Coordinates of C-alpha atoms and ligand atoms in Angstrom, one line a residue:
X1 CA 0.0 0.0 0.0
X2 CA 1.5 3.3 -0.8
X3 CA 1.4 6.5 1.1
X4 CA -2.0 8.1 0.8
X5 CA -1.8 11.9 1.0
X6 CA -3.9 13.6 3.6
X7 CA -7.2 14.6 2.1
X8 CA -7.4 11.6 -0.3
X9 CA -8.8 8.2 0.3
X10 CA -11.6 7.5 2.6
X11 CA -10.4 10.0 5.2
X12 CA -12.2 12.7 3.2
X13 CA -15.4 11.1 4.7
X14 CA -14.3 11.6 8.3
X15 CA -15.9 14.2 10.6
X16 CA -14.7 17.7 9.5
X17 CA -13.9 18.6 13.1
X18 CA -11.6 15.5 13.4
X19 CA -9.9 16.4 10.1
X20 CA -9.4 20.0 11.3
X21 CA -8.3 19.0 14.8
X22 CA -4.7 18.8 15.7
X23 CA -4.0 15.4 17.4
X24 CA -2.9 15.4 21.0
X25 CA 0.9 15.4 21.2
X26 CA 1.7 13.0 24.1
X27 CA 4.9 12.8 26.0
X28 CA 6.0 9.7 24.2
X29 CA 5.0 10.6 20.6
X30 CA 7.7 13.2 20.1
X31 CA 10.9 11.3 20.8
X32 CA 12.2 8.2 19.3
X33 CA 13.3 6.1 22.3
X34 CA 17.0 5.6 22.3
X35 CA 19.4 4.1 24.9
X36 CA 20.7 7.5 26.0
X37 CA 17.4 9.4 26.2
X38 CA 16.7 11.1 29.5
X39 CA 13.0 11.6 30.0
X40 CA 12.3 14.6 32.2
X41 CA 9.2 15.6 30.3
X42 CA 6.2 13.7 31.6
X43 CA 6.3 13.9 35.4
X44 CA 7.0 10.2 35.7
X45 CA 9.0 8.7 38.5
X46 CA 12.6 7.6 37.8
X47 CA 12.1 4.2 39.7
X48 CA 9.9 1.2 39.2
X49 CA 6.8 0.9 41.4
X50 CA 7.8 -2.5 43.0
X51 CA 10.7 -4.8 43.1
X52 CA 10.7 -6.9 39.9
X53 CA 8.5 -4.5 37.9
X54 CA 9.9 -3.6 34.5
X55 CA 8.9 -0.7 32.3
X56 CA 6.0 0.4 34.4
X57 CA 7.4 3.7 35.5
X58 CA 7.2 5.2 32.0
X59 CA 4.3 6.0 29.7
X60 CA 4.2 3.6 26.8
X61 CA 4.1 4.8 23.2
X62 CA 0.6 4.9 21.8
X63 CA 1.5 2.2 19.3
X64 CA 4.2 0.2 21.1
X65 CA 6.7 -0.5 18.2
X66 CA 7.7 -4.0 19.2
X67 CA 4.1 -5.0 19.5
X68 CA 3.2 -3.4 16.2
X69 CA 6.0 -5.3 14.6
X70 CA 4.8 -8.6 16.0
X71 CA 1.3 -7.9 14.8
X72 CA 2.5 -7.0 11.4
X73 CA 4.4 -10.3 11.2
X74 CA 1.3 -12.1 12.3
X75 CA -1.0 -10.5 9.8
X76 CA 1.5 -9.8 7.1
X77 CA 0.8 -6.1 7.0
X78 CA 2.7 -2.8 7.2
X79 CA 2.7 -0.8 10.4
X80 CA 0.9 2.0 8.5
X81 CA -2.1 -0.2 8.3
X82 CA -2.5 -1.3 11.9
X83 CA -3.9 0.4 15.0
X84 CA -3.5 -1.5 18.3
X85 CA -6.1 -0.8 20.9
X86 CA -8.1 -2.2 23.8
X87 CA -9.8 -5.0 21.8
X88 CA -11.8 -4.8 18.6
X89 CA -14.4 -3.0 20.6
X90 CA -12.2 0.1 20.9
X91 CA -11.4 -0.1 17.2
X92 CA -15.2 0.1 16.5
X93 CA -15.5 3.0 18.9
X94 CA -12.6 5.0 17.3
X95 CA -14.1 4.4 13.8
X96 CA -17.4 5.7 15.0
X97 CA -15.9 8.8 16.6
X98 CA -13.6 9.5 13.6
X99 CA -16.2 9.2 10.9
X100 CA -19.7 9.8 12.1
X101 CA -21.2 13.2 12.8
X102 CA -23.7 12.9 15.6
X103 CA -27.3 13.4 14.7
X104 CA -26.4 13.6 11.0
X105 CA -24.6 10.4 9.8
X106 CA -25.8 6.8 9.9
X107 CA -24.3 3.4 9.9
X108 CA -25.7 0.1 8.6
X109 CA -25.7 -3.2 10.5
X110 CA -27.0 -6.6 9.5
X111 CA -28.9 -8.3 12.3
X112 CA -28.8 -10.7 14.0
X113 CA -25.2 -9.6 14.6
X114 CA -22.8 -8.4 17.3
X115 CA -24.3 -5.8 19.5
X116 CA -21.4 -3.4 19.9
X117 CA -21.8 -1.8 16.5
X118 CA -25.2 -0.4 17.4
X119 CA -24.0 0.3 21.0
X120 CA -21.1 2.4 19.8
X121 CA -23.3 4.2 17.2
X122 CA -25.9 5.1 19.9
X123 CA -23.2 6.5 22.2
X124 CA -22.0 8.7 19.4
X125 CA -25.5 9.8 18.6
X126 CA -25.4 8.1 15.2
X127 CA -28.4 6.6 13.5
X128 CA -28.3 2.8 13.1
X129 CA -30.0 1.4 10.0
X130 CA -30.8 -2.3 10.1
X131 CA -30.7 -4.5 7.0
X132 CA -31.4 -8.0 8.3
X133 CA -29.4 -10.9 7.0
X134 CA -31.0 -13.1 4.3
X135 CA -32.8 -16.4 5.3
X136 CA -29.5 -18.3 5.0
X137 CA -27.9 -15.6 7.2
X138 CA -25.9 -14.3 4.2
X139 CA -25.6 -10.6 3.3
X140 CA -28.6 -8.9 1.6
X141 CA -26.3 -6.7 -0.5
X142 CA -29.3 -5.2 -2.5
X143 CA -31.0 -4.3 0.8
X144 CA -27.8 -2.7 2.1
X145 CA -27.3 -0.6 -1.1
X146 CA -30.9 0.5 -0.9
X147 CA -30.4 1.7 2.7
X148 CA -27.2 3.7 1.9
X149 CA -27.5 7.4 1.4
X150 CA -25.1 10.3 1.4
X151 CA -24.8 10.3 5.2
X152 CA -23.9 6.6 5.5
X153 CA -20.4 6.3 6.8
X154 CA -20.0 2.6 7.6
X155 CA -21.4 -0.8 6.9
X156 CA -20.6 -3.5 9.5
X157 CA -20.1 -7.0 8.3
X158 CA -19.3 -9.7 10.9
X159 CA -17.6 -12.7 9.3
X160 CA -17.9 -15.3 10.8
X161 CA -21.0 -13.6 12.2
X162 CA -21.8 -13.5 15.9
X163 CA -24.2 -15.2 16.8
X164 CA -25.2 -17.1 13.6
X165 CA -21.6 -18.4 13.2
X166 CA -21.4 -18.4 9.4
X167 CA -18.7 -16.9 7.3
X168 CA -19.9 -14.2 4.8
X169 CA -19.4 -14.7 1.1
X170 CA -16.1 -13.1 0.1
X171 CA -17.4 -11.9 -3.3
X172 CA -20.4 -10.3 -1.7
X173 CA -18.1 -8.4 0.7
X174 CA -15.8 -7.4 -2.1
X175 CA -18.9 -6.3 -4.2
X176 CA -20.0 -4.1 -1.3
X177 CA -16.5 -2.5 -1.1
X178 CA -16.6 -1.7 -4.8
X179 CA -20.1 -0.4 -4.7
X180 CA -19.4 1.9 -1.7
X181 CA -15.9 3.0 -2.8
X182 CA -15.4 6.7 -1.9
X183 CA -18.7 6.7 0.0
X184 CA -18.7 4.4 3.1
X185 CA -16.3 2.2 4.9
X186 CA -17.0 -1.5 4.9
X187 CA -15.9 -2.8 8.3
X188 CA -15.3 -6.5 8.3
X189 CA -15.2 -7.9 11.8
X190 CA -13.0 -11.0 11.6
X191 CA -12.9 -11.8 15.3
X192 CA -13.5 -15.5 14.6
X193 CA -11.7 -15.9 11.2
X194 CA -9.0 -18.1 12.7
X195 CA -11.6 -20.8 13.3
X196 CA -12.9 -20.6 9.7
X197 CA -11.4 -22.3 6.7
X198 CA -10.9 -18.9 5.0
X199 CA -8.3 -16.2 4.5
X200 CA -8.6 -12.8 6.0
X201 CA -10.0 -10.0 3.9
X202 CA -7.1 -7.9 5.0
X203 CA -5.2 -9.2 2.0
X204 CA -7.7 -7.1 -0.1
X205 CA -6.6 -3.8 1.4
X206 CA -4.6 -3.0 -1.8
X207 CA -7.8 -3.3 -3.8
X208 CA -10.3 -1.5 -1.6
X209 CA -9.6 1.9 -0.1
X210 CA -12.7 1.7 2.0
X211 CA -12.0 -1.7 3.6
X212 CA -11.4 -1.9 7.4
X213 CA -10.8 -5.3 9.1
X214 CA -11.0 -6.0 12.8
X215 CA -8.9 -8.6 14.5
X216 CA -8.4 -9.4 18.1
X217 CA -6.5 -11.6 20.5
X218 CA -9.6 -12.1 22.6
X219 CA -11.2 -15.2 21.1
X220 CA -9.0 -17.2 18.8
X221 CA -5.9 -16.3 20.8
X222 CA -7.5 -17.1 24.2
X223 CA -6.8 -13.7 25.6
X224 CA -10.1 -11.9 26.2
X225 CA -8.8 -10.7 29.6
X226 CA -5.8 -9.0 27.9
X227 CA -7.8 -6.4 25.9
X228 CA -5.8 -6.3 22.8
X229 CA -7.2 -5.9 19.3
X230 CA -6.2 -4.6 15.9
X231 CA -7.9 -2.3 13.4
X232 CA -6.6 -2.8 9.9
X233 CA -7.1 0.0 7.4
X234 CA -5.4 2.1 4.7
X235 CA -2.8 4.5 6.0
X236 CA -5.0 7.6 5.8
X237 CA -7.7 5.9 7.9
X238 CA -5.1 4.5 10.3
X239 CA -3.8 8.0 10.9
X240 CA -7.3 9.3 11.7
X241 CA -7.9 6.4 14.1
X242 CA -4.7 7.1 16.0
X243 CA -5.8 10.8 16.2
X244 CA -9.0 9.9 18.1
X245 CA -7.5 7.0 20.1
X246 CA -6.3 7.7 23.7
X247 CA -2.6 8.6 24.0
X248 CA -1.7 5.5 26.0
X249 CA -4.2 2.8 25.3
X250 CA -2.0 -0.3 25.5
X251 CA -0.5 -0.9 29.0
X252 CA 3.0 -2.2 29.2
X253 CA 2.1 -5.5 30.8
X254 CA -0.3 -6.0 27.9
X255 CA 2.5 -5.5 25.4
X256 CA 4.6 -8.1 27.2
X257 CA 1.8 -10.7 27.3
X258 CA 0.8 -10.0 23.7
X259 CA 4.4 -10.5 22.5
X260 CA 4.5 -13.8 24.3
X261 CA 1.2 -14.8 22.6
X262 CA 2.4 -13.8 19.2
X263 CA 5.6 -15.8 19.0
X264 CA 5.6 -18.3 16.2
X265 CA 6.0 -21.2 18.6
X266 CA 3.0 -20.0 20.7
X267 CA 0.9 -19.3 17.6
X268 CA 1.5 -22.9 16.5
X269 CA 0.4 -24.1 20.0
X270 CA -2.7 -22.0 19.8
X271 CA -3.5 -23.2 16.3
X272 CA -3.4 -26.8 17.5
X273 CA -5.7 -25.9 20.4
X274 CA -8.1 -24.3 17.9
X275 CA -8.1 -27.6 16.0
X276 CA -9.0 -29.4 19.2
X277 CA -11.9 -27.0 19.8
X278 CA -13.2 -27.5 16.3
X279 CA -13.1 -31.3 16.7
X280 CA -14.8 -31.0 20.1
X281 CA -17.4 -28.6 18.6
X282 CA -18.3 -31.0 15.8
X283 CA -18.5 -34.0 18.2
X284 CA -20.6 -32.0 20.6
X285 CA -23.0 -30.9 17.8
X286 CA -23.6 -34.5 16.7
X287 CA -24.3 -35.6 20.2
X288 CA -26.4 -32.6 21.1
X289 CA -28.6 -33.3 18.0
X290 CA -29.4 -36.7 19.5
X291 CA -30.9 -35.2 22.7
X292 CA -34.5 -34.3 23.1
X293 CA -34.6 -30.5 23.2
X294 CA -32.2 -29.8 20.4
X295 CA -34.1 -29.5 17.1
X296 CA -31.4 -28.1 14.9
X297 CA -27.8 -26.9 15.0
X298 CA -26.7 -24.2 12.5
X299 CA -23.6 -24.8 10.4
X300 CA -20.7 -23.0 12.1
X301 CA -17.3 -21.5 11.1
X302 CA -16.5 -20.4 14.7
X303 CA -15.8 -21.7 18.2
X304 CA -19.5 -21.5 19.1
X305 CA -22.7 -22.8 17.7
X306 CA -26.3 -21.9 17.6
X307 CA -28.7 -24.6 18.8
X308 CA -32.4 -24.3 18.0
X309 CA -34.6 -25.6 20.8
X310 CA -38.3 -25.5 21.6
X311 CA -38.1 -23.4 24.7
X312 CA -34.9 -21.4 24.9
X313 CA -35.9 -19.6 28.1
X314 CA -36.6 -22.8 29.9
X315 CA -33.5 -24.5 28.8
X316 CA -31.2 -21.6 29.6
X317 CA -32.8 -21.4 33.1
X318 CA -32.4 -25.1 33.7
X319 CA -28.8 -25.0 32.6
X320 CA -28.2 -22.0 34.9
X321 CA -29.6 -23.9 37.8
X322 CA -26.9 -26.4 37.2
X323 CA -24.2 -23.8 36.9
X324 CA -24.0 -23.6 33.1
X325 CA -24.4 -20.2 31.6
X326 CA -25.6 -20.1 27.9
X327 CA -26.4 -17.2 25.7
X328 CA -30.1 -17.0 24.9
X329 CA -30.5 -15.5 21.4
X330 CA -34.1 -16.3 21.0
X331 CA -35.2 -12.7 21.3
X332 CA -33.2 -11.7 18.1
X333 CA -35.1 -11.4 14.9
X334 CA -35.0 -14.6 12.9
X335 CA -33.6 -16.6 15.8
X336 CA -36.6 -18.1 17.5
X337 CA -35.5 -20.8 19.9
X338 CA -31.8 -20.1 19.4
X339 CA -29.2 -20.5 22.1
X340 CA -25.5 -19.7 21.5
X341 CA -23.1 -22.2 23.0
X342 CA -19.3 -21.5 23.3
X343 CA -17.1 -24.6 23.1
X344 CA -15.4 -25.2 26.4
X345 CA -13.4 -28.2 27.7
X346 CA -14.4 -31.8 27.2
X347 CA -15.7 -32.1 30.7
X348 CA -17.7 -28.9 30.3
X349 CA -19.3 -30.1 27.0
X350 CA -20.1 -33.5 28.6
X351 CA -21.8 -31.6 31.4
X352 CA -23.9 -29.6 29.0
X353 CA -24.8 -32.8 27.1
X354 CA -26.1 -34.3 30.4
X355 CA -28.2 -31.2 30.9
X356 CA -29.6 -31.5 27.4
X357 CA -30.4 -35.1 28.0
X358 CA -32.3 -34.1 31.1
X359 CA -30.0 -35.8 33.5
X360 CA -29.7 -34.1 36.8
X361 CA -26.0 -33.5 37.2
X362 CA -24.6 -35.0 40.3
X363 CA -23.3 -32.5 42.8
X364 CA -19.8 -32.0 41.4
X365 CA -17.7 -34.7 43.1
X366 CA -15.0 -33.4 45.4
X367 CA -12.2 -34.1 42.9
X368 CA -8.7 -33.6 44.0
X369 CA -7.6 -31.0 41.5
X370 CA -4.8 -28.4 41.6
X371 CA -3.4 -25.9 39.2
X372 CA 0.0 -24.4 39.7
X373 CA 1.8 -21.8 37.7
X374 CA 5.4 -21.2 38.2
X375 CA 7.4 -18.5 36.5
X376 CA 11.1 -17.6 36.9
X377 CA 13.5 -15.9 34.7
X378 CA 14.5 -19.4 33.4
X379 CA 11.1 -21.2 33.0
X380 CA 7.4 -20.6 32.8
X381 CA 5.4 -23.6 33.8
X382 CA 1.6 -24.3 34.0
X383 CA 0.6 -27.6 35.5
X384 CA -2.8 -29.0 36.3
X385 CA -3.5 -32.3 38.0
X386 CA -6.7 -34.1 38.7
X387 CA -6.0 -37.1 40.9
X388 CA -9.5 -38.5 40.4
X389 CA -9.5 -38.6 36.6
X390 CA -7.2 -40.4 34.2
X391 CA -7.5 -38.0 31.3
X392 CA -6.4 -35.7 29.8
X393 CA -2.7 -36.3 29.9
X394 CA -0.8 -33.7 27.9
X395 CA 2.8 -32.9 28.5
X396 CA 5.1 -30.5 26.7
X397 CA 8.3 -29.6 28.4
X398 CA 10.4 -29.3 25.2
X399 CA 12.6 -32.2 26.4
X400 CA 11.3 -35.2 24.5
X401 CA 12.5 -38.0 26.7
X402 CA 11.3 -36.2 29.9
X403 CA 7.9 -35.8 28.3
X404 CA 7.8 -39.5 27.9
X405 CA 8.8 -40.1 31.5
X406 CA 6.3 -37.6 32.9
X407 CA 3.7 -39.3 30.7
X408 CA 4.7 -42.6 32.4
X409 CA 4.1 -41.0 35.8
X410 CA 0.6 -39.9 34.8
X411 CA -0.4 -43.1 33.1
X412 CA 1.0 -45.5 35.6
X413 CA -0.1 -43.5 38.6
X414 CA -3.5 -43.1 36.9
X415 CA -4.2 -39.4 37.1
X416 CA -4.8 -36.5 34.7
X417 CA -1.7 -34.3 34.2
X418 CA -1.4 -31.3 31.9
X419 CA 2.0 -29.7 32.0
X420 CA 3.4 -27.1 29.7
X421 CA 6.8 -25.6 30.1
X422 CA 8.5 -22.8 28.2
X423 CA 12.1 -23.0 29.4
X424 CA 15.6 -21.8 28.5
X425 CA 16.4 -25.0 26.6
X426 CA 18.9 -23.0 24.5
X427 CA 21.1 -23.1 27.6
X428 CA 20.5 -26.7 28.6
X429 CA 17.6 -28.8 29.9
X430 CA 18.6 -28.4 33.6
X431 CA 16.2 -25.6 34.6
X432 CA 13.3 -27.0 32.7
X433 CA 13.7 -30.5 34.1
X434 CA 14.2 -29.4 37.7
X435 CA 11.5 -26.7 37.7
X436 CA 8.9 -29.1 36.1
X437 CA 9.6 -31.6 38.9
X438 CA 9.2 -28.9 41.5
X439 CA 5.9 -27.6 39.9
X440 CA 4.6 -31.2 39.6
X441 CA 5.4 -32.0 43.2
X442 CA 3.6 -28.8 44.4
X443 CA 0.6 -29.5 42.3
X444 CA 0.2 -33.1 43.5
X445 CA 0.7 -32.1 47.1
X446 CA -1.9 -29.3 46.7
X447 CA -4.4 -31.6 45.1
X448 CA -3.9 -34.1 47.9
X449 CA -5.4 -31.6 50.3
X450 CA -5.8 -32.9 53.8
X451 CA -4.9 -36.4 52.5
X452 CA -7.9 -38.1 54.0
X453 CA -8.3 -41.7 52.9
X454 CA -5.0 -42.0 51.1
X455 CA -2.5 -44.9 51.2
X456 CA 1.3 -44.8 51.6
X457 CA 3.2 -47.3 49.5
X458 CA 5.9 -48.9 47.5
X459 CA 6.6 -50.9 44.4
X460 CA 9.2 -53.2 42.9
X461 CA 9.5 -53.3 39.1
X462 CA 11.7 -55.2 36.7
X463 CA 12.3 -53.9 33.2
X464 CA 14.4 -56.4 31.2
X465 CA 17.7 -56.6 33.1
X466 CA 16.9 -53.5 35.2
X467 CA 15.3 -53.7 38.6
X468 CA 13.9 -50.8 40.6
X469 CA 12.6 -50.8 44.2
X470 CA 10.6 -47.7 45.2
X471 CA 9.1 -47.0 48.6
X472 CA 7.0 -43.8 49.0
X473 CA 5.4 -42.3 52.0
X474 CA 3.3 -39.2 51.7
X475 CA 4.3 -38.4 55.2
X476 CA 4.4 -34.6 55.1
X477 CA 8.2 -34.8 55.7
X478 CA 10.8 -34.7 52.9
X479 CA 13.5 -37.4 52.7
X480 CA 15.1 -38.8 49.6
X481 CA 17.4 -41.8 49.4
X482 CA 18.4 -42.5 45.8
X483 CA 20.7 -45.3 44.8
X484 CA 21.6 -45.9 41.2
X485 CA 24.5 -45.4 38.8
X486 CA 23.6 -44.9 35.2
X487 CA 26.0 -46.4 32.5
X488 CA 25.3 -43.5 30.1
X489 CA 25.2 -39.8 30.6
X490 CA 22.0 -39.2 28.5
X491 CA 18.9 -41.1 27.6
X492 CA 17.4 -39.3 24.6
X493 CA 17.7 -35.6 25.4
X494 CA 17.5 -36.1 29.2
X495 CA 20.8 -36.0 31.1
X496 CA 20.9 -39.0 33.5
X497 CA 22.6 -36.8 36.2
X498 CA 19.2 -35.1 36.4
X499 CA 17.3 -38.2 37.4
X500 CA 18.2 -38.0 41.1
X501 CA 17.5 -34.2 40.9
X502 CA 14.1 -34.8 39.5
X503 CA 13.1 -37.2 42.3
X504 CA 14.6 -34.9 44.9
X505 CA 12.5 -32.0 43.6
X506 CA 9.4 -34.2 43.5
X507 CA 9.9 -35.6 47.0
X508 CA 10.8 -32.2 48.5
X509 CA 7.8 -30.5 47.0
X510 CA 5.4 -33.4 47.6
X511 CA 6.7 -33.4 51.1
X512 CA 7.3 -37.2 50.8
X513 CA 9.7 -39.8 52.0
X514 CA 11.0 -41.5 48.9
X515 CA 13.5 -44.3 48.5
X516 CA 14.6 -45.5 45.1
X517 CA 17.2 -48.1 44.3
X518 CA 17.8 -49.1 40.8
X519 CA 20.2 -51.6 39.2
X520 CA 20.8 -52.5 35.6
X521 CA 23.0 -52.3 32.5
X522 CA 20.9 -50.2 30.2
X523 CA 20.4 -46.6 31.2
X524 CA 17.2 -46.2 29.3
X525 CA 15.6 -49.3 31.0
X526 CA 16.9 -48.1 34.4
X527 CA 15.5 -44.5 34.0
X528 CA 12.1 -45.7 32.7
X529 CA 11.9 -48.3 35.5
X530 CA 12.5 -45.5 38.1
X531 CA 9.6 -43.4 36.6
X532 CA 7.3 -46.3 36.3
X533 CA 8.1 -47.6 39.8
X534 CA 7.6 -44.2 41.2
X535 CA 4.3 -43.8 39.4
X536 CA 3.0 -47.2 40.5
X537 CA 3.9 -46.3 44.1
X538 CA 2.2 -43.0 43.7
X539 CA -0.9 -44.7 42.3
X540 CA -1.3 -46.7 45.5
X541 CA -0.4 -43.8 47.7
X542 CA -2.9 -41.3 46.3
X543 CA -5.8 -43.7 46.0
X544 CA -8.6 -42.8 48.3
X545 CA -10.3 -45.5 50.3
X546 CA -12.6 -44.1 52.9
X547 CA -12.0 -40.8 54.8
X548 CA -9.6 -41.9 57.5
X549 CA -6.1 -40.5 57.8
X550 CA -3.5 -43.2 57.6
X551 CA -1.7 -41.9 60.6
X552 CA -2.1 -42.2 64.4
X553 CA -1.0 -38.6 64.7
X554 CA -4.2 -37.3 63.2
X555 CA -2.3 -35.3 60.5
X556 CA 0.0 -36.0 57.6
Ligands
PLP1 C1 -16.2 -10.8 21.1 C2 -16.3 -10.0 19.9 C3 -15.6 -8.8 19.7 C4 -14.9 -8.2 20.9 O1 -13.6 -8.2 20.7 P1 -12.6 -7.5 21.7 O2 -11.3 -7.5 21.0 O3 -12.6 -8.4 22.9 O4 -13.1 -6.1 22.0 C5 -15.7 -8.1 18.5 N1 -16.5 -8.6 17.6 C6 -17.2 -9.8 17.7 C7 -18.0 -10.3 16.6 C8 -17.1 -10.5 18.9 O5 -17.9 -11.6 19.0

């Protein structure tokens, strides 16, 4: 996209007072930050607000350059075409304020659709013209063109649409852009595009001067709490948006988190999670259709679906009674009986299916669950255990053989373990391996709670020539005795001198007494036997049988 001179492009359609206004010149917009810059211009403090804080003392740039760069890499765009703000919602609001003259201009929405377009318009005193979607929930382009007049500034197209979940026809959107060229912006809200089998319209920015695309980290990037979204537009429109946008809309911690979200490795992780959600969505839809109340489920290109039921109010109320909150859409035109369901975890969807089948949900069993998050300068770890379920088991430490060993612990001890670690593996596996063991020990100990009903045990396990003897007591006191000499310094990518470390970290953080003795000729067999033997001992030790404490002291 090439530089568009002020006064050309769609910016001529902006509010005259915004065009005439000089933008606010913030403390950070004037200077390019350099290593030697001394900032005495914005009445900030020269020290950080608490020990460990970084970058909080200073105002951020309105468009933090490192975040803009990451977003441009993600969306394959130039920085002149992106505006970062507090979610897509703030993008909508800035468009409204930049373009629409209160009590004069109008915008067009296509209901049933996302409510914020009309909300923003009303706050700005702008008329909202409604051109309902066609019967198949596609765009009624003829109807839209008939509703457009000289004061129409924007047409909102949500694709995939919330709540109907369908993608809009790309040619229809392109046709609208052509027909409205020079007259009105076509704002395509692509909040859910990453779930759809389609490319972003942002690639068409070269073709259409009046195209605006909204993207956000809220939904497909699992970060609704972060408040970070992007408005994609031609350079002249981008310039206007940044003129009406607050001077410091993106807080420094948001920049840090967004950068972590947008790394290629994390994007790949999120993409595979989205695939899981899509598979779960389709499985849920098939099962839900077989339940009594669900008459129909609309085709979906998003991470939610619309179920059509006989009595949406009653079903939503019944679900709410059992702790499940669904979005009743049955009041929207053309959506009689419709309920919008977001796709959650397997357990959550199973719970909803039970409600749809009319089963009264058991009072949630007192499962022994714990989540632990551990972050140091060397590793970031999230671990979740459920001692009373066997699945899911999902482990990703970045050290392949260690993943395999932790998988053995979960499978042989018979509990659900989800552990992800982002560690400094470019240095060596040491921190990752040790910190994961610490985090796992803490999580299991936390999940054990008051330890009522548990056992305290041991196991002896052969593996070919290797033999391991493990004795484990969840006594509340740490002790480790480890006997074993490994005849190789690595098994796979896991250094064998870490094995004793791992069990030490586990025992210490589990507050357990652990004895392991291993003999053998093959390091791989010996290591695997240690993990399996530990897991089998743990399986017996954590199993609940009654509610007694296996201790004469009355506490463990
Ligand atoms: C959730 C949602 C948004 C809000 O996005 P934020 O980036 O969280 O403000 C925008 N558009 C649609 C269609 C949505 O469903």
